Amino acid sequence: MKSVRNAALLAAGAVAGCLALSSPANAEYYDTKITSTTINNGKPIVMGTSGSITRTVPVTVEISEDSGGLGTVDAHLRSFGGLFFQYLEGPDSANMTCVPRTATTLTCTGTAIIAQYSLDNSSAGRPVQLRMSGYTYDGVQYNLYSDPADNVLLLKETRLATANATPEPVRKNATLTVTGRLTQPNWNAWDVNGDKISVGYGGQPVRLQFRKAGATSYATVKTINSATDGTVKTTVTATTSGTWRWSFGGSSTTAGSVSAGDSVILYKVAKLSVNASPEPVAKGGKLTVTGRLTRATTDDATTFVGYASQPVKLQFRKAGSSTYGTVRTAYTDANGYLKTTTTAGATGYWRWSYAGSSTVASVSAAGDYVALK
């Protein structure tokens, strides 16, 4: 790593970046030219916040040269308009490895190590170009630039906080609130540890996505813009169990990102029936109350089965009152059926009420009106 030379070039990076705009895409010296360049495997170079973080950027160049090789190679990556100006790793005049392919062509490879401290906000979204200079085997000096079509972008890393969907579990067709936050680095500011700070990224379109339980892919449900502090928040209707996440496609200066998902279980729908007899009943007489608790087998709630061994409250509401009071608790049998006897003391409504479980929603039967005779 040419630390002394890099330090000088980093300081001059902004000037060099501006001058680079007027440089020829491929300055040919006699017969030496670049025919193709691949920087970072053709993908953007994405950098984040931590001052200790570096990115290894591979570079591959195809060269046409009739002498059969390059005697010396000094190559560096540079960014237009920012402070970024980075030599490839390796000794002076030999920081790329060149292998002949034919008598007049060769492939050169090298690696650049990019550190966070090399960047400021003006670097984000800038194209990164390769420059090579040196002498060919026959002593001819060359100074080459990769074609602009082969440039890659230098982008800020974005992060989406894990989606948080509430309540969990949720009743079928109830409202679900999903929140998150989109952030990006501020390359012009540092914290006490020497790291670039992370700030909210506002005004950006962020997609809320959902993957149904058992499925393998996400689908976009809606798109909302992040608030000034980067927060995102919206509501949706919960129709089935699955996982919710946020997805950001990126911008001209930042890379896209996807949050971790939040899995939300849908309570299974329950049904509860009631029948009190005889009707009417003598005051002080015995009243038999039956019913059945069933639960849906799927989120679609098309098939129901008896729900066994569940505590269900028998409740009574006196005629003219608006409040039910619990009389006793009974348990469903193996098929979900309920049966108990009680004393009829007043005209009113009898019902069963189930508080729900960790997987099944609460439900109360419609009241069965029983008059005294």
Coordinates of C-alpha atoms in Angstrom, one line a residue:
M1 CA 0.0 0.0 0.0
K2 CA 1.6 3.3 -1.1
S3 CA 0.5 5.2 2.1
V4 CA 2.7 8.3 1.5
R5 CA 1.7 8.6 -2.2
N6 CA -1.9 7.9 -1.3
A7 CA -2.0 10.7 1.3
A8 CA -0.8 13.2 -1.2
L9 CA -3.2 12.1 -3.9
L10 CA -6.1 12.0 -1.5
A11 CA -5.5 15.7 -0.7
A12 CA -5.4 16.5 -4.4
G13 CA -8.3 14.2 -5.2
A14 CA -10.9 16.9 -5.6
V15 CA -8.8 18.8 -8.1
A16 CA -7.8 15.6 -9.9
G17 CA -11.5 14.6 -10.0
C18 CA -12.5 17.8 -11.7
L19 CA -9.7 17.6 -14.2
A20 CA -10.6 14.0 -15.0
L21 CA -13.8 15.1 -16.7
S22 CA -11.8 16.6 -19.6
S23 CA -9.4 13.6 -19.9
P24 CA -9.8 11.3 -22.9
A25 CA -11.7 8.0 -22.2
N26 CA -8.8 6.1 -23.8
A27 CA -5.6 8.1 -24.6
E28 CA -3.7 5.8 -27.0
Y29 CA 0.1 6.0 -27.1
Y30 CA 1.1 4.4 -30.4
D31 CA -0.4 0.9 -30.3
T32 CA -1.2 0.6 -26.5
K33 CA -4.9 0.8 -25.6
I34 CA -7.5 -0.5 -23.1
T35 CA -10.1 -2.7 -24.8
S36 CA -12.2 -3.4 -21.8
T37 CA -12.3 -2.8 -18.0
T38 CA -14.1 -4.4 -15.2
I39 CA -14.1 -2.6 -11.8
N40 CA -15.6 -4.3 -8.8
N41 CA -17.1 -7.0 -11.0
G42 CA -19.2 -4.3 -12.7
K43 CA -21.1 -3.5 -9.5
P44 CA -21.3 -0.2 -7.6
I45 CA -18.7 0.4 -4.8
V46 CA -20.8 0.7 -1.6
M47 CA -19.4 2.3 1.5
G48 CA -20.9 2.8 5.0
T49 CA -20.0 4.5 8.2
S50 CA -17.4 2.7 10.2
G51 CA -13.9 4.3 10.0
S52 CA -12.3 0.9 10.3
I53 CA -14.2 -0.6 7.4
T54 CA -12.5 -1.0 4.0
R55 CA -13.7 -2.4 0.7
T56 CA -11.6 -4.6 -1.5
V57 CA -12.2 -3.6 -5.2
P58 CA -11.0 -6.0 -7.8
V59 CA -10.0 -4.6 -11.2
T60 CA -9.5 -6.5 -14.5
V61 CA -8.3 -4.8 -17.7
E62 CA -7.8 -6.2 -21.3
I63 CA -4.9 -4.5 -23.0
S64 CA -3.9 -4.4 -26.7
E65 CA -0.1 -3.9 -27.1
D66 CA 2.0 -5.2 -30.0
S67 CA 5.2 -5.4 -28.0
G68 CA 3.5 -8.2 -26.0
G69 CA 3.5 -6.7 -22.6
L70 CA 3.8 -3.8 -20.2
G71 CA 7.2 -3.2 -18.5
T72 CA 5.8 -1.1 -15.7
V73 CA 2.3 -0.5 -14.4
D74 CA 1.0 2.2 -12.0
A75 CA -2.8 2.1 -11.8
H76 CA -5.3 3.9 -9.6
L77 CA -9.0 4.4 -9.3
R78 CA -10.4 7.9 -9.2
S79 CA -13.7 9.5 -8.5
F80 CA -14.9 12.5 -10.4
G81 CA -15.7 15.5 -8.1
G82 CA -14.9 13.8 -4.7
L83 CA -11.8 13.3 -2.6
F84 CA -11.5 9.6 -3.7
F85 CA -8.2 8.9 -5.5
Q86 CA -6.9 5.4 -4.7
Y87 CA -3.8 3.5 -6.0
L88 CA -4.1 -0.3 -6.5
E89 CA -2.3 -2.5 -4.0
G90 CA 1.2 -3.5 -5.0
P91 CA 4.8 -2.2 -5.4
D92 CA 5.6 0.9 -7.4
S93 CA 5.5 0.3 -11.1
A94 CA 4.0 -3.2 -10.6
N95 CA 0.7 -2.9 -8.9
M96 CA -1.1 -5.0 -11.5
T97 CA -0.3 -8.5 -12.7
C98 CA -0.4 -8.9 -16.4
V99 CA -0.7 -12.2 -18.3
P100 CA -0.3 -12.4 -22.1
R101 CA -3.3 -13.9 -23.9
T102 CA -1.9 -13.6 -27.5
A103 CA 1.1 -12.0 -29.0
T104 CA -0.6 -8.6 -28.9
T105 CA -3.1 -8.8 -26.0
L106 CA -2.8 -9.3 -22.3
T107 CA -5.1 -9.3 -19.2
C108 CA -4.0 -7.2 -16.2
T109 CA -5.6 -7.7 -12.7
G110 CA -5.2 -5.8 -9.5
T111 CA -6.9 -4.7 -6.3
A112 CA -7.7 -1.4 -4.6
I113 CA -8.4 -1.0 -0.9
I114 CA -10.9 1.8 -0.2
A115 CA -11.2 3.2 3.3
Q116 CA -14.0 5.2 4.8
Y117 CA -11.7 8.2 5.6
S118 CA -11.1 8.7 1.9
L119 CA -14.7 9.9 1.4
D120 CA -16.9 12.9 1.8
N121 CA -20.5 13.5 0.7
S122 CA -19.5 14.9 -2.6
S123 CA -18.1 11.5 -3.5
A124 CA -21.5 9.8 -3.4
G125 CA -23.0 9.0 -6.7
R126 CA -19.8 9.8 -8.6
P127 CA -18.4 7.4 -11.3
V128 CA -15.2 5.6 -10.6
Q129 CA -12.6 5.3 -13.4
L130 CA -9.4 3.4 -13.8
R131 CA -6.2 5.2 -14.9
M132 CA -3.0 3.2 -16.0
S133 CA 0.4 4.6 -16.8
G134 CA 3.9 3.2 -17.3
Y135 CA 6.1 1.8 -20.1
T136 CA 5.7 -1.0 -22.5
Y137 CA 8.3 -3.7 -23.1
D138 CA 9.7 -1.7 -26.0
G139 CA 10.1 1.4 -23.8
V140 CA 7.1 3.4 -25.0
Q141 CA 5.3 5.4 -22.4
Y142 CA 1.6 5.0 -22.0
N143 CA -1.2 6.8 -20.1
L144 CA -4.6 5.2 -20.4
Y145 CA -8.1 5.7 -19.0
S146 CA -10.9 3.2 -18.9
D147 CA -13.9 3.8 -21.1
P148 CA -16.7 5.7 -19.3
A149 CA -19.1 2.9 -20.2
D150 CA -17.0 0.7 -17.8
N151 CA -17.1 3.1 -14.9
V152 CA -19.0 2.1 -11.7
L153 CA -20.7 4.3 -9.2
L154 CA -19.5 5.0 -5.6
L155 CA -22.6 4.8 -3.4
K156 CA -23.5 5.3 0.2
E157 CA -24.7 2.2 2.1
T158 CA -28.3 2.5 3.4
R159 CA -29.8 0.5 6.2
L160 CA -33.4 -0.3 6.9
A161 CA -34.2 -1.2 10.5
T162 CA -36.0 -4.5 11.1
A163 CA -39.7 -4.1 10.3
N164 CA -42.0 -4.0 13.4
A165 CA -45.6 -5.1 12.8
T166 CA -48.1 -4.8 15.6
P167 CA -50.2 -6.2 17.2
E168 CA -48.8 -9.7 17.2
P169 CA -50.7 -12.1 16.8
V170 CA -53.5 -10.2 15.0
R171 CA -57.1 -11.0 14.4
K172 CA -58.1 -11.7 10.8
N173 CA -59.1 -8.5 8.9
A174 CA -57.8 -6.3 11.8
T175 CA -55.5 -3.3 11.3
L176 CA -51.8 -4.0 11.4
T177 CA -49.3 -1.1 11.9
V178 CA -45.9 -1.6 10.4
T179 CA -42.9 0.7 11.2
G180 CA -39.2 1.0 10.4
R181 CA -36.4 3.5 9.6
L182 CA -34.2 4.2 6.6
T183 CA -30.7 5.6 7.3
Q184 CA -27.6 6.6 5.4
P185 CA -24.0 7.7 6.3
N186 CA -23.0 11.3 6.6
W187 CA -19.5 11.3 5.2
N188 CA -18.9 14.9 6.3
A189 CA -19.3 14.2 10.1
W190 CA -17.6 11.9 12.6
D191 CA -18.5 10.6 16.1
V192 CA -16.2 10.3 19.1
N193 CA -14.9 6.9 17.8
G194 CA -13.9 8.4 14.5
D195 CA -16.7 6.8 12.6
K196 CA -18.9 8.6 10.1
I197 CA -22.3 9.2 11.6
S198 CA -25.5 7.6 10.5
V199 CA -28.5 9.9 9.7
G200 CA -32.1 9.4 8.7
Y201 CA -32.8 9.4 5.0
G202 CA -36.0 11.3 4.4
G203 CA -38.2 11.8 1.3
Q204 CA -37.4 8.4 -0.2
P205 CA -39.9 5.9 -1.6
V206 CA -39.8 2.7 0.6
R207 CA -41.8 -0.4 -0.3
L208 CA -43.7 -2.4 2.3
Q209 CA -43.6 -6.0 1.2
F210 CA -45.3 -9.2 2.4
R211 CA -44.5 -12.9 2.1
K212 CA -47.4 -15.3 2.9
A213 CA -46.5 -18.1 5.3
G214 CA -45.2 -21.0 3.2
A215 CA -44.3 -18.8 0.2
T216 CA -40.8 -18.1 -1.0
S217 CA -41.1 -14.6 -2.5
Y218 CA -42.2 -11.2 -1.3
A219 CA -44.8 -9.0 -3.0
T220 CA -45.1 -5.2 -2.7
V221 CA -48.2 -4.1 -0.8
K222 CA -47.7 -0.3 -0.9
T223 CA -45.0 2.4 -1.2
I224 CA -44.6 5.3 1.2
N225 CA -42.1 8.1 1.5
S226 CA -39.8 8.2 4.5
A227 CA -40.2 11.1 7.0
T228 CA -37.5 13.7 7.5
D229 CA -35.8 11.5 10.2
G230 CA -36.0 8.4 7.9
T231 CA -38.9 6.8 9.7
V232 CA -41.6 4.9 7.8
K233 CA -45.0 3.9 9.2
T234 CA -48.2 2.7 7.6
T235 CA -51.2 0.5 8.3
V236 CA -52.5 -2.5 6.4
T237 CA -55.3 -5.1 6.8
A238 CA -54.2 -8.5 8.1
T239 CA -55.7 -11.2 6.0
T240 CA -53.3 -14.1 6.5
S241 CA -50.2 -15.1 8.4
G242 CA -46.8 -14.2 7.0
T243 CA -43.7 -11.9 7.1
W244 CA -43.6 -8.1 6.6
R245 CA -40.5 -6.2 5.5
W246 CA -39.3 -2.9 4.1
S247 CA -37.4 -2.5 0.8
F248 CA -35.6 0.5 -0.6
G249 CA -34.5 0.5 -4.3
G250 CA -31.7 3.1 -3.8
S251 CA -31.1 6.5 -5.3
S252 CA -28.5 8.3 -7.4
T253 CA -26.2 8.5 -4.4
T254 CA -27.1 5.5 -2.3
A255 CA -27.5 1.8 -2.6
G256 CA -30.7 -0.1 -2.0
S257 CA -31.4 -2.1 1.1
V258 CA -33.9 -4.5 2.6
S259 CA -34.9 -4.8 6.2
A260 CA -35.2 -8.0 8.2
G261 CA -38.7 -9.3 8.3
D262 CA -41.2 -9.5 11.1
S263 CA -43.4 -12.6 11.1
V264 CA -47.0 -12.1 12.2
I265 CA -49.3 -14.9 13.1
L266 CA -53.0 -14.5 12.3
Y267 CA -55.3 -15.7 15.1
K268 CA -57.5 -18.6 13.8
V269 CA -61.1 -17.6 13.6
A270 CA -63.4 -19.3 16.2
K271 CA -67.1 -19.9 16.3
L272 CA -69.3 -20.5 19.4
S273 CA -72.9 -21.5 19.6
V274 CA -75.3 -21.6 22.6
N275 CA -78.7 -23.1 23.4
A276 CA -80.5 -22.8 26.7
S277 CA -83.5 -25.0 27.5
P278 CA -86.3 -25.3 28.4
E279 CA -87.8 -22.0 27.1
P280 CA -89.6 -20.6 28.9
V281 CA -88.5 -21.9 32.3
A282 CA -90.0 -21.7 35.7
K283 CA -88.3 -19.4 38.2
G284 CA -85.8 -21.5 40.2
G285 CA -86.1 -24.2 37.7
K286 CA -83.1 -26.1 36.1
L287 CA -81.8 -24.7 32.9
T288 CA -79.5 -26.8 30.6
V289 CA -77.1 -24.8 28.5
T290 CA -75.2 -26.4 25.6
G291 CA -73.0 -25.1 22.8
R292 CA -69.9 -25.9 20.7
L293 CA -66.6 -24.1 20.2
T294 CA -64.9 -24.6 16.9
R295 CA -61.8 -23.1 15.3
A296 CA -60.8 -22.6 11.7
T297 CA -58.1 -24.9 10.3
T298 CA -56.6 -22.3 8.0
D299 CA -56.4 -18.5 7.8
D300 CA -59.0 -18.6 5.0
A301 CA -61.5 -19.8 7.7
T302 CA -63.4 -22.1 5.3
T303 CA -63.2 -25.3 7.4
F304 CA -63.8 -25.6 11.2
V305 CA -63.1 -28.3 13.7
G306 CA -64.1 -28.8 17.4
Y307 CA -61.6 -27.1 19.8
A308 CA -61.0 -29.5 22.7
S309 CA -60.1 -28.9 26.4
Q310 CA -60.7 -25.1 26.3
P311 CA -62.1 -23.1 29.2
V312 CA -65.3 -21.3 28.3
K313 CA -67.4 -19.0 30.5
L314 CA -71.1 -19.3 30.9
Q315 CA -72.5 -15.8 31.2
F316 CA -75.9 -14.2 31.9
R317 CA -77.3 -10.8 31.1
K318 CA -80.6 -9.8 32.9
A319 CA -83.3 -8.4 30.7
G320 CA -82.9 -4.6 30.7
S321 CA -79.2 -4.7 31.6
S322 CA -76.3 -4.2 29.2
T323 CA -73.7 -6.2 31.0
Y324 CA -73.0 -9.9 31.1
G325 CA -71.8 -11.6 34.4
T326 CA -69.9 -14.9 34.5
V327 CA -71.9 -17.7 36.2
R328 CA -69.3 -20.5 35.9
T329 CA -66.5 -21.9 33.6
A330 CA -66.9 -25.2 31.7
Y331 CA -64.4 -27.1 29.5
T332 CA -65.0 -28.3 26.0
D333 CA -65.0 -32.0 25.3
A334 CA -62.8 -33.8 22.7
N335 CA -65.1 -32.5 19.9
G336 CA -65.5 -28.9 21.3
Y337 CA -69.0 -29.4 22.9
L338 CA -70.1 -27.7 26.1
K339 CA -72.9 -28.6 28.5
T340 CA -73.8 -27.5 32.0
T341 CA -76.9 -26.9 34.2
T342 CA -77.8 -23.8 36.2
T343 CA -80.7 -22.3 38.1
A344 CA -83.0 -19.9 36.3
G345 CA -83.5 -16.9 38.5
A346 CA -84.5 -14.2 36.1
T347 CA -85.5 -13.5 32.5
G348 CA -82.6 -12.7 30.3
Y349 CA -79.9 -13.8 27.9
W350 CA -77.5 -16.8 28.2
R351 CA -74.2 -17.1 26.3
W352 CA -70.9 -18.8 26.2
S353 CA -67.7 -16.6 26.0
Y354 CA -64.2 -17.8 25.1
A355 CA -61.2 -15.6 25.9
G356 CA -59.0 -17.1 23.1
S357 CA -55.6 -18.8 23.1
S358 CA -52.2 -18.1 21.7
T359 CA -53.4 -19.2 18.3
V360 CA -57.2 -18.8 18.3
A361 CA -59.1 -15.6 18.5
S362 CA -61.6 -14.8 21.3
V363 CA -65.3 -15.2 20.6
S364 CA -68.7 -14.9 22.3
A365 CA -71.9 -16.5 21.3
A366 CA -74.9 -14.5 20.5
G367 CA -77.2 -14.5 23.6
D368 CA -80.1 -17.0 23.9
Y369 CA -83.1 -15.2 25.4
V370 CA -85.0 -17.3 28.0
A371 CA -88.1 -16.0 29.7
L372 CA -89.5 -17.1 33.1
K373 CA -93.0 -18.5 33.2

